[in-house]
Short mmCIF file of C-alpha atoms in Angstrom, two decimals:
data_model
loop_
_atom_site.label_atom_id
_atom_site.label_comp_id
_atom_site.label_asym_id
_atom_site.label_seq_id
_atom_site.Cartn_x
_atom_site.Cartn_y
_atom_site.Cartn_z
CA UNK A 1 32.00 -73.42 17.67
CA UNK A 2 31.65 -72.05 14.54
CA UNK A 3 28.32 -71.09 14.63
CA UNK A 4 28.70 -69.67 18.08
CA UNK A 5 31.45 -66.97 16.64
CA UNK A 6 29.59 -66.01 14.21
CA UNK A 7 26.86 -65.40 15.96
CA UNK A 8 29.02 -63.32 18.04
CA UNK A 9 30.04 -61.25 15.34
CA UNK A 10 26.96 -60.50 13.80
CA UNK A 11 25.80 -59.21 17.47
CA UNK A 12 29.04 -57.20 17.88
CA UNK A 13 28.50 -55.41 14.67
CA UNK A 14 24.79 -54.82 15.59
CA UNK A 15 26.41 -53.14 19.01
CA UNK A 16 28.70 -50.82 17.54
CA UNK A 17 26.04 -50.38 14.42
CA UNK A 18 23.86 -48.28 17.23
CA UNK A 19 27.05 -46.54 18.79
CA UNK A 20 28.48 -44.88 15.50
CA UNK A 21 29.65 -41.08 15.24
CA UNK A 22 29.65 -39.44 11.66
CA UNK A 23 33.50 -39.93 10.38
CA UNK A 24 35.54 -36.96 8.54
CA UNK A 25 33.41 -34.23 9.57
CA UNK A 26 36.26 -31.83 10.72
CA UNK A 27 39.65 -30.45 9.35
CA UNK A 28 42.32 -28.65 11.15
CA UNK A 29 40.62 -25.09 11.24
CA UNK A 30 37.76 -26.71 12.46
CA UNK A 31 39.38 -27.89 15.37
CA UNK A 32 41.43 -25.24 16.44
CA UNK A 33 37.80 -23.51 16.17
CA UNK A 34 36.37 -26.05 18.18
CA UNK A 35 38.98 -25.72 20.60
CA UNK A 36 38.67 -21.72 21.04
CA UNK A 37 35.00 -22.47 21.34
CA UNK A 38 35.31 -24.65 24.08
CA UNK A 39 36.81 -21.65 25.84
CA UNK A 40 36.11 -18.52 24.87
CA UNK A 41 33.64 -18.13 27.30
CA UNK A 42 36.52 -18.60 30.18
CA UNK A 43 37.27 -14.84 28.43
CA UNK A 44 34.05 -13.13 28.73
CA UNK A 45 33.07 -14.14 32.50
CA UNK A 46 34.73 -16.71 35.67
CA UNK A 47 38.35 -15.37 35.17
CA UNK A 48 37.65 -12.03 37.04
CA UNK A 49 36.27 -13.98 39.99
CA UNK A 50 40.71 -14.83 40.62
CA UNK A 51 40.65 -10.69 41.19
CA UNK A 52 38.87 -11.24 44.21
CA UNK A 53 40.66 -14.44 45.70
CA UNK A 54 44.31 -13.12 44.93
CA UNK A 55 44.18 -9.27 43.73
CA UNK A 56 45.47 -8.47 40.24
CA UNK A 57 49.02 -9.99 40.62
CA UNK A 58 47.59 -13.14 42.32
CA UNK A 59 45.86 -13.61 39.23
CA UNK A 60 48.12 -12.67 36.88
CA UNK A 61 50.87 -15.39 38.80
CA UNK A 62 48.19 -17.76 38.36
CA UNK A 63 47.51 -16.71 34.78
CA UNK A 64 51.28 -17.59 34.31
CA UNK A 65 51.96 -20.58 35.58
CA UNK A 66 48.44 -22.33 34.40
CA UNK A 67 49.77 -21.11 30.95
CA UNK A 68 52.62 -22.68 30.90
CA UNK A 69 51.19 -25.65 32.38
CA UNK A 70 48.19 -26.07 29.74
CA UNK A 71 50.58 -25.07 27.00
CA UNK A 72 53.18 -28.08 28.27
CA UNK A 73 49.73 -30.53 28.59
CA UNK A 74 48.57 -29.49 24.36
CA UNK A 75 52.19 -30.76 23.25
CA UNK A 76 51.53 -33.68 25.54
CA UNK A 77 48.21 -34.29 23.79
CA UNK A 78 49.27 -33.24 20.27
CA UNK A 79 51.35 -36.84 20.76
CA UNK A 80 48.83 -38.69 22.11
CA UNK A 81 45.81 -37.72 19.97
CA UNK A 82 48.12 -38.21 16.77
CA UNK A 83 49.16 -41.61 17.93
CA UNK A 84 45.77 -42.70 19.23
CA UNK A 85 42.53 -40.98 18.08
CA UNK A 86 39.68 -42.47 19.36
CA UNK A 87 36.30 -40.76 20.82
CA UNK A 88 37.44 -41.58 24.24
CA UNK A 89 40.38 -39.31 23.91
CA UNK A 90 41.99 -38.73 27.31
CA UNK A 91 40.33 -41.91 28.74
CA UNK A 92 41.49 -44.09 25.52
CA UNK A 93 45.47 -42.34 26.72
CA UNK A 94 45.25 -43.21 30.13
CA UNK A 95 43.72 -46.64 29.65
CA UNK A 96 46.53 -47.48 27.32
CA UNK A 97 49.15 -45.93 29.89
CA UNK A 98 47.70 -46.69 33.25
CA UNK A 99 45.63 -49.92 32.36
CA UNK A 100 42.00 -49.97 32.80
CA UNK A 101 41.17 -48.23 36.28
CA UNK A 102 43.60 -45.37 35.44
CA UNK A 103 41.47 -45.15 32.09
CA UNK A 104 38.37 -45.05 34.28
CA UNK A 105 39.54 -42.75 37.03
CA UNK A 106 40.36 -40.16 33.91
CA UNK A 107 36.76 -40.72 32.03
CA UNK A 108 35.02 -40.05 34.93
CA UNK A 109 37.31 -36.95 36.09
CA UNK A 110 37.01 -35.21 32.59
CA UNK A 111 32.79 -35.79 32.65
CA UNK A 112 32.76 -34.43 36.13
CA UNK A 113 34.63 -31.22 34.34
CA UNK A 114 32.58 -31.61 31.67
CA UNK A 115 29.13 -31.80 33.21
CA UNK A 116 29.41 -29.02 35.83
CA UNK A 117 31.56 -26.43 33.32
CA UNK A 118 28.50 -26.07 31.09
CA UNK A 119 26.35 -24.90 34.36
CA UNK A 120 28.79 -22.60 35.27
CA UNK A 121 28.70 -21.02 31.92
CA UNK A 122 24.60 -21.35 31.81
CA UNK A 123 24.84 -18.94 35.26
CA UNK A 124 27.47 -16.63 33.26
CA UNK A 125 25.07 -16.15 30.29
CA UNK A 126 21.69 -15.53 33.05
CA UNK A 127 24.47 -12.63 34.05
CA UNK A 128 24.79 -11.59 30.71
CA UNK A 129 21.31 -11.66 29.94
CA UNK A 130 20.05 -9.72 32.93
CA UNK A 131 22.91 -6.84 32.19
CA UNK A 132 20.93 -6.18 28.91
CA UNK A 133 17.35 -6.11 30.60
CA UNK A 134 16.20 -8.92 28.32
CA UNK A 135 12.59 -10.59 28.56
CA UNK A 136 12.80 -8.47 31.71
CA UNK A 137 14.39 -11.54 33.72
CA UNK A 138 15.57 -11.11 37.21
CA UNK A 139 15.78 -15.01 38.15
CA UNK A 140 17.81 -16.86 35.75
CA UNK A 141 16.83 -20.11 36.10
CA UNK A 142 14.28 -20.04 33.27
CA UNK A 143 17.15 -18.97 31.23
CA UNK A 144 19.44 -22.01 32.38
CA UNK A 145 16.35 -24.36 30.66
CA UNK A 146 15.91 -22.63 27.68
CA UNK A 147 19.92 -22.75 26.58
CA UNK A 148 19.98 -26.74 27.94
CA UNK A 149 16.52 -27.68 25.88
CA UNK A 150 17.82 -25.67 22.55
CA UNK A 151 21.68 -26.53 22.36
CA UNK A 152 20.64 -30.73 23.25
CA UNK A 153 18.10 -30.39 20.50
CA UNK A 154 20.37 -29.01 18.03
CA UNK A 155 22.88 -31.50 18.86
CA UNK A 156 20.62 -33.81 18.42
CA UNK A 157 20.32 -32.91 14.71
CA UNK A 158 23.74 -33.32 13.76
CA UNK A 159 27.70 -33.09 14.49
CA UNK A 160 28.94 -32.04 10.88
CA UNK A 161 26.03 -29.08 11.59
CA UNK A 162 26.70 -28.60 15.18
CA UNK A 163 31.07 -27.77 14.77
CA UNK A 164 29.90 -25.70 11.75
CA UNK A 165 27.48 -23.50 13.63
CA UNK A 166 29.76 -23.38 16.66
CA UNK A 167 32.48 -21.77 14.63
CA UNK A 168 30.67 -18.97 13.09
CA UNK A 169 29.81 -18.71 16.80
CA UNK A 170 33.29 -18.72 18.00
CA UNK A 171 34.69 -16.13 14.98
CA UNK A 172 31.93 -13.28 16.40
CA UNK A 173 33.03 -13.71 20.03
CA UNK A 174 36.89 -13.59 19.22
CA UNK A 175 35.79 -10.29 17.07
CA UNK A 176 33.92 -9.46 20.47
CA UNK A 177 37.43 -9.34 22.14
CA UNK A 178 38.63 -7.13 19.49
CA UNK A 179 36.33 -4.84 20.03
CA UNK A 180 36.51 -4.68 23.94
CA UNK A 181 40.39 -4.53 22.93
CA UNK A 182 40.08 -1.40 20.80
CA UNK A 183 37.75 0.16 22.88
CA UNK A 184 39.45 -0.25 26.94
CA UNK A 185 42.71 0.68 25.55
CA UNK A 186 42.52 4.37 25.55
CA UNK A 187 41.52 4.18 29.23
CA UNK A 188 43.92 1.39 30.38
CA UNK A 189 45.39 3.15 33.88
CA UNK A 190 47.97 0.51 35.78
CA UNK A 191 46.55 2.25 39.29
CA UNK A 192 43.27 0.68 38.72
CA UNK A 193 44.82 -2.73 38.27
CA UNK A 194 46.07 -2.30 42.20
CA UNK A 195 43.00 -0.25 43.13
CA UNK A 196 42.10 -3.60 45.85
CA UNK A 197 42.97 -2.58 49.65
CA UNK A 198 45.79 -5.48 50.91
CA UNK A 199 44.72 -6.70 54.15
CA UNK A 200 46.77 -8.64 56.60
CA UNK A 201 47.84 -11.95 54.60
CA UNK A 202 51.46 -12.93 54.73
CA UNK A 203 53.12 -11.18 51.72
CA UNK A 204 50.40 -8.70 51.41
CA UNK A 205 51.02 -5.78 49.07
CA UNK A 206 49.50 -3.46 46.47
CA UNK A 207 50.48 -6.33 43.71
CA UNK A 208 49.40 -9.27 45.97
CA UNK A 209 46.71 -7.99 48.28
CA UNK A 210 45.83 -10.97 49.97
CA UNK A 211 49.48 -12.33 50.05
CA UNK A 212 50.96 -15.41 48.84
CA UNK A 213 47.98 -17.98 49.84
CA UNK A 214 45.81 -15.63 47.16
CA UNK A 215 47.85 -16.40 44.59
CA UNK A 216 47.12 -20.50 45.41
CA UNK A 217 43.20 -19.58 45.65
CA UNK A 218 43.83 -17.63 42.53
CA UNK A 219 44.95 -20.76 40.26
CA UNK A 220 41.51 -21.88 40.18
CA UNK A 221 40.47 -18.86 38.01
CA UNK A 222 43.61 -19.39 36.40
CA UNK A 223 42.47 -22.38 34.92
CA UNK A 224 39.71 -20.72 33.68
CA UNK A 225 40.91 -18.82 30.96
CA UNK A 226 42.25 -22.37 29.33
CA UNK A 227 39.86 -24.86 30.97
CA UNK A 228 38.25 -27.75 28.13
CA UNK A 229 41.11 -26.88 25.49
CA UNK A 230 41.95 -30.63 25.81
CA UNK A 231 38.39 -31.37 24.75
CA UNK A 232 40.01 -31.33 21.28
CA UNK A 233 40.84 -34.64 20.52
CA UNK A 234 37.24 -36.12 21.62
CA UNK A 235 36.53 -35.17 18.27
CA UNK A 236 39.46 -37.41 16.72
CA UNK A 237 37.02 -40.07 15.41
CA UNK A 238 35.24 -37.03 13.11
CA UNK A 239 38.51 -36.28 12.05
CA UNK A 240 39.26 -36.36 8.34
CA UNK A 241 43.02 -36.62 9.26
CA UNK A 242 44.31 -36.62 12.73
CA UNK A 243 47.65 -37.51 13.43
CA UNK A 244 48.04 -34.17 11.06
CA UNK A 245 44.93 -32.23 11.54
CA UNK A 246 44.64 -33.31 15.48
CA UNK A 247 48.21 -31.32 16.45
CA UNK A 248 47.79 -28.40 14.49
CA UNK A 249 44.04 -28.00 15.66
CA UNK A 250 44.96 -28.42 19.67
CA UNK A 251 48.38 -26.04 19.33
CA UNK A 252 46.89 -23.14 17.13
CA UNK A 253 43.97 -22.96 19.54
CA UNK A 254 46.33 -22.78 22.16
CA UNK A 255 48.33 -19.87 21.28
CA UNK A 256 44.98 -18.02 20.79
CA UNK A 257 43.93 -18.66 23.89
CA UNK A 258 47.44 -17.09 25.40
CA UNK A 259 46.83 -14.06 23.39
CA UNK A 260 42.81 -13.46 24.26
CA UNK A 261 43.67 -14.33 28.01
CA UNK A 262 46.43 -12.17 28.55
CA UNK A 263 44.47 -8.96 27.07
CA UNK A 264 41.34 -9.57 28.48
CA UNK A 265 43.35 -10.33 32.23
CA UNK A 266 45.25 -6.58 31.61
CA UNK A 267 42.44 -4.13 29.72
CA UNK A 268 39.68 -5.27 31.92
CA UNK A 269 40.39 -4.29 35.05
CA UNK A 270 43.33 -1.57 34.08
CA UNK A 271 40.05 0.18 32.57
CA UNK A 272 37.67 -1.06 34.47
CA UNK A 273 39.45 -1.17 38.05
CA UNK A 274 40.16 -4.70 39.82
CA UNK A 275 37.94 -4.38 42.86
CA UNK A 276 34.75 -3.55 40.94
CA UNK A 277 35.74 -6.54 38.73
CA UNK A 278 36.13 -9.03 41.10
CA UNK A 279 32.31 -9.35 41.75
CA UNK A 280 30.92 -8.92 37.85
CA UNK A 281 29.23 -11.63 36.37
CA UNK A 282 29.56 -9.50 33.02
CA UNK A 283 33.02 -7.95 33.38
CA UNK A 284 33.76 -7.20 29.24
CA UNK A 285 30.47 -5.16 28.97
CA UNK A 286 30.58 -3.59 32.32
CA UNK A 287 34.17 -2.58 32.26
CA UNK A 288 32.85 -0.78 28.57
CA UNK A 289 30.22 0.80 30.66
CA UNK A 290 32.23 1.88 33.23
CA UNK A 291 34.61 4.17 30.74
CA UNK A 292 32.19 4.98 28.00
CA UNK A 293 28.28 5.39 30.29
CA UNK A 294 25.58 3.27 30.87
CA UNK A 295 24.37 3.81 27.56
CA UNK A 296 27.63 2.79 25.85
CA UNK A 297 26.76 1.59 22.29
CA UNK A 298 29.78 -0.63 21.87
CA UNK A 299 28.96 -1.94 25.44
CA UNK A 300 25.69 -3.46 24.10
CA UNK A 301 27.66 -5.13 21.39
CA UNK A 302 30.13 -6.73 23.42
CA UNK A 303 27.32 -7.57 25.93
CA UNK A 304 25.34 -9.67 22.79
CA UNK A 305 28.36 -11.00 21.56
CA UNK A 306 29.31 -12.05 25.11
CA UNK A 307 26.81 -13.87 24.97
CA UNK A 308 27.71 -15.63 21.97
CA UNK A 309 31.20 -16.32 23.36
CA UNK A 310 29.34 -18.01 26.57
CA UNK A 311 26.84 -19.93 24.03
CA UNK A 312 29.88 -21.54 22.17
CA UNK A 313 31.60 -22.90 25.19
CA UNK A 314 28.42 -23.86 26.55
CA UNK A 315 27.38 -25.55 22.78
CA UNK A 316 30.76 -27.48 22.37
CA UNK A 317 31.71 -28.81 25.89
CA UNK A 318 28.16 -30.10 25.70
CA UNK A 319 29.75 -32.03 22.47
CA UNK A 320 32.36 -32.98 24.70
CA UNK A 321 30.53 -34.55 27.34
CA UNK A 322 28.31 -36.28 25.34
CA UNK A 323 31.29 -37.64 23.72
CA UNK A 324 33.15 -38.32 26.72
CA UNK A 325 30.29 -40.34 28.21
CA UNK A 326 29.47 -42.23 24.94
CA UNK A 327 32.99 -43.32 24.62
CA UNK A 328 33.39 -44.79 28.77
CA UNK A 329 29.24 -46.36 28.16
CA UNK A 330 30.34 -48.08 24.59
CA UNK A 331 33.42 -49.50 25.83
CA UNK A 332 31.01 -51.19 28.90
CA UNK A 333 32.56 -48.66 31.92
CA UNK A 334 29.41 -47.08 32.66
CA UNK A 335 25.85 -48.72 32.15
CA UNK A 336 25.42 -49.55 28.03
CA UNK A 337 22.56 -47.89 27.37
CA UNK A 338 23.66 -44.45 27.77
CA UNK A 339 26.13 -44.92 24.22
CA UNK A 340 22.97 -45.57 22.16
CA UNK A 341 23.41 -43.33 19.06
CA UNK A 342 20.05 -42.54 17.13
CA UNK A 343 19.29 -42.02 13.27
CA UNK A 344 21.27 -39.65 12.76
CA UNK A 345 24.80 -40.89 14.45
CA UNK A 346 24.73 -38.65 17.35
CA UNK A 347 24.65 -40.20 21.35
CA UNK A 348 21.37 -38.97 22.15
CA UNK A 349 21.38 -40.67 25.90
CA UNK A 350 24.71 -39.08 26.50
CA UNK A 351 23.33 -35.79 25.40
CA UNK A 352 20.50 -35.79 28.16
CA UNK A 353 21.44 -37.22 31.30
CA UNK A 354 24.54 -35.03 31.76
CA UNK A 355 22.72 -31.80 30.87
CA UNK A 356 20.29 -32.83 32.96
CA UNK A 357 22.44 -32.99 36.44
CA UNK A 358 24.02 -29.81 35.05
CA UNK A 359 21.13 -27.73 34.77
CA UNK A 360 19.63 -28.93 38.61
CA UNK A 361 23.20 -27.64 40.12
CA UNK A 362 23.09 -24.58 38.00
CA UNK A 363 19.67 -23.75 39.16
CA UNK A 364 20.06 -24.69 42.63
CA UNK A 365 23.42 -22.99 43.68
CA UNK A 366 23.13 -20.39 40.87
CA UNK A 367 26.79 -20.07 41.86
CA UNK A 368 28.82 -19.19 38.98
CA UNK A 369 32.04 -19.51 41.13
CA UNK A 370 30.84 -22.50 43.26
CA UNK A 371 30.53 -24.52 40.20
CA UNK A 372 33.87 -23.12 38.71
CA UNK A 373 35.46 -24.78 41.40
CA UNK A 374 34.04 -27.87 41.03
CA UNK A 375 34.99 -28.37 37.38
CA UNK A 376 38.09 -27.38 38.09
CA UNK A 377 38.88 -30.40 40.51
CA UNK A 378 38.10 -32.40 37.77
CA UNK A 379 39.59 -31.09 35.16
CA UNK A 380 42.92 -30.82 37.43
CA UNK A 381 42.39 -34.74 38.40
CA UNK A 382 42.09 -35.47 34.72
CA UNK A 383 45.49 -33.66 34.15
CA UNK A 384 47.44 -35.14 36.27
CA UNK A 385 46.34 -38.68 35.21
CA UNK A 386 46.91 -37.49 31.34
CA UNK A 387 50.44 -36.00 31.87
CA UNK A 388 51.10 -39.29 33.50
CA UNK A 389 49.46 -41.35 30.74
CA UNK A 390 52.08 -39.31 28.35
CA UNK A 391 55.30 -39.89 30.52
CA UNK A 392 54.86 -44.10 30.93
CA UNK A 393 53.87 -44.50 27.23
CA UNK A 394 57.21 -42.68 25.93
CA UNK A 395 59.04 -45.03 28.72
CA UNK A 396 57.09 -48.23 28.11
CA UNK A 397 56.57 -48.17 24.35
CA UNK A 398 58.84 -46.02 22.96
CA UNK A 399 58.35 -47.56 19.52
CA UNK A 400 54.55 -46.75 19.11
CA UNK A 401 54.57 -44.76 15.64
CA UNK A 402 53.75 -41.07 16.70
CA UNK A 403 52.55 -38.79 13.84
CA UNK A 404 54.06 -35.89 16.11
CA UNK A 405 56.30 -35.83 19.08
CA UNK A 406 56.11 -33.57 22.09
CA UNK A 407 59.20 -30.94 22.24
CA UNK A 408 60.86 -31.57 25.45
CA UNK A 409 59.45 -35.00 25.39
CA UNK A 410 59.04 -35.72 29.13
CA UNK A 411 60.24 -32.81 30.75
CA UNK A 412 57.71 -31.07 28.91
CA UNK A 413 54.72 -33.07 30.45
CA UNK A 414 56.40 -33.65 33.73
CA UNK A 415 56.55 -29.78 34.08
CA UNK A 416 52.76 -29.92 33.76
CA UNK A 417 51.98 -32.81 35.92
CA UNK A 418 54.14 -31.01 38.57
CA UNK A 419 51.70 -27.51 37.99
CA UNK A 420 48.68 -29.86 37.89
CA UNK A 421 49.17 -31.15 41.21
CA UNK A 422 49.43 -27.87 42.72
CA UNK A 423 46.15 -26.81 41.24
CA UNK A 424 44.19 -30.06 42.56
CA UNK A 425 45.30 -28.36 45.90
CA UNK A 426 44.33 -25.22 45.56
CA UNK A 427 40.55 -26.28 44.39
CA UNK A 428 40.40 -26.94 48.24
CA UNK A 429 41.97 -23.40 49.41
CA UNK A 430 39.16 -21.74 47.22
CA UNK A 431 36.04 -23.87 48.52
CA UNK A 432 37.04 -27.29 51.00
CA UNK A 433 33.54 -27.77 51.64
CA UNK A 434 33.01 -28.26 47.30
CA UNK A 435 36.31 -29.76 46.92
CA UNK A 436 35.51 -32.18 49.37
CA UNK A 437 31.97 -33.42 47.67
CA UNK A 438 33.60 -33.61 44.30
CA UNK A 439 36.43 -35.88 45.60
CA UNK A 440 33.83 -37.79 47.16
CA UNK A 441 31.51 -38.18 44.16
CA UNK A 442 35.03 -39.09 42.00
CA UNK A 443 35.76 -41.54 44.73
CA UNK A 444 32.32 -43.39 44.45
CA UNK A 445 32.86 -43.96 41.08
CA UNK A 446 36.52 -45.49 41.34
CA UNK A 447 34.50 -47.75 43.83
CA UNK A 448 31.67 -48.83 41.25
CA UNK A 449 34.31 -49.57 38.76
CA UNK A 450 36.14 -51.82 41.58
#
């Protein structure tokens, strides 16, 4: 009997000796970097699509209320990631809240958000790339390999290198948004924020042009401007500290995010005007273009550094899906082989088949929108089933030492399970037909776990 435990042990080690991620490698400003990163791009291209499914109020409703329901969800998270860091992050909550297929059903609905996101933002930066007449592209698909091959490569090299790079990334795109700041406010004009023609919606007006069911569709893009901020606390196992560093990180990216969202959601069409906004797949640079000509100087800088904002969300969610995946494989959800970790402690497997799928939908639909949506059902699932995770564990073990607690305690995440719920539902008013796939693919899952 003996014998037969230690044998056990020595093959358990051996398991987790091959499924090891590189410990200490990030401090708070790291991850409030990494969690501006994992958005940033949600600022520079997707939101503007919300002008055309709700008008400028629509979105700016949505823009509201997905606010307040992402800020509610960080405090909710600042709790749990202090009082549980592990890889696994929301699925590690939610199995410890909801028992194991509630830890599942979350896994898998965060890697469905976090496989498809990344080819929404690889269709974003073809956009961006054909606005400034580079390698004289016209079809982006090339484009979509070239960022998937180069980012898995480099994360491939290292984590500690990877979350450095991505930061000096991040800090050129927030300047980016500075500079579109300082350069559309001098020809901000409210009338071209309403400049979309209402049609015949109920509640149709000049602020909500197509009535109250736009500002539904409009949640979607919503989202956008905040969607992956909870991608934080995947990195809570490369954490040098994180029932301090981990709430800090998560909140002070939040309140960036507020602050980039709102100005970008007000200059860019006020300067730009709303309608020809709603159908840009480079909105910042265009809406430049638009006041200060074609040949706009400080449009070509915002249109490179665009793309730097769309490379750092596409760079870091890629760290969060390999992570994601690696923590549901090593804890034997998902077939074992995809947690293998290579010489240099980073889940090479996880890396590949993910970006894989991702680049095949990004260069078949080449639908920047289309895939929007789709993340955004998972992400929304996820929500829900991590606002829940947060309410039973402050009911059920009350006692669990918490290195911070949520203000508002329950209310607080209750507010944002409520808001979540709403914005599962509107994924199908934007798109049933991709709504309806995603559920399905989500569902076959929950029925290979069963």
């Amino acid at each position: 009997m003996q014998h037969q435990s230690h044998a056990s042990s020595v093959s358990d080690s051996s398991y987790l000796e091959h499924r090891q991620l590189k410990a200490g490698a990030a401090g708070w400003v790291l991850l409030a970097g990494l969690g501006v990163s994992y958005v940033i791009s949600g600022d520079f291209s997707g939101w503007n699509l919300g002008l055309a499914e709700g008008g400028w109020g629509g979105l700016l409703i949505a823009f509201v209320l997905m606010g307040l329901m992402y800020t509610c969800m960080v405090f909710g998270l600042a709790e749990l990631s202090s009082t549980l860091p592990t890889a696994g992050a929301g699925y590690g909550f939610a199995r410890r809240a909801l028992g194991p297929l509630g830890g599942f059903a979350t896994g898998m609905a965060v890697l469905i958000e976090y496989a498809v996101a990344p080819a929404a933002i690889a269709t974003f930066i073809g956009g961006y790339i054909e606005a400034l007449g580079l390698f004289g592209i016209t079809n982006s698909w090339p484009v979509y390999l070239v960022t998937y091959l180069v980012f898995m490569g480099i994360h491939m090299y290292g984590v500690g290198e990877a979350l450095k790079l991505m930061f000096g990334i991040t800090v050129v795109a927030v300047l980016a948004l500075g500079v579109t700041v300082v350069a559309l406010v001098p020809h901000f004009d409210v009338a071209n924020l309403f400049d979309i023609v209402p049609n015949d919606a109920a509640g149709a007006s000049s602020f909500l042009p197509m009535g109250y069911a736009g500002v539904m569709a409009a949640l979607v893009y919503g989202i956008w401007f905040f969607l992956a901020v909870e991608g934080v606390p995947l990195a809570a196992e490369e954490t040098a500290d994180p029932k301090r560093d981990m709430p800090r990180g998560i909140i002070v990216a939040m309140l960036i995010l507020l602050v980039s969202g709102a100005l970008m959601l007000v200059l860019v069409p006020g300067a730009g005007g709303a309608k020809a906004m709603s159908t840009s797949d480079n909105p910042l640079p265009e809406a430049i273009r638009t006041v200060a000509g074609t040949d706009s100087v400080l449009a070509s800088i915002v249109n490179y550094a665009g793309l730097a904002g769309l490379v750092a969300s596409f760079f870091s969610i890629m760290y969060a899906y390999s992570r994601q995946l690696f923590a549901l494989s090593r804890a034997g959800y998902l077939p074992r082989f995809l947690s293998l970790t290579g010489k240099r402690k980073t889940p090479w497997v996880a890396l590949i088949v993910p970006g894989t799928i991702g680049f095949v939908l990004a260069a078949v639909t080449g639908d920047g929108g289309l895939l929007i949506n789709i993340a955004v059902f998972g992400a929304t699932v996820s929500y829900v089933l991590l606002n829940l995770s947060h309410i039973v564990l402050r009911f059920r073990e009350p006692d669990l030492p918490r290195g911070y607690r949520t203000p508002g305690g329950v209310v607080t995440t209750g507010i944002a399970l409520v808001l979540a719920l709403v914005a599962v539902v509107a994924t199908f008013l934007v798109d049933v037909y991709a709504a309806t796939i995603t559920a399905g693919v989500f569902v076959v899952f929950i029925a290979y776990f069963w």
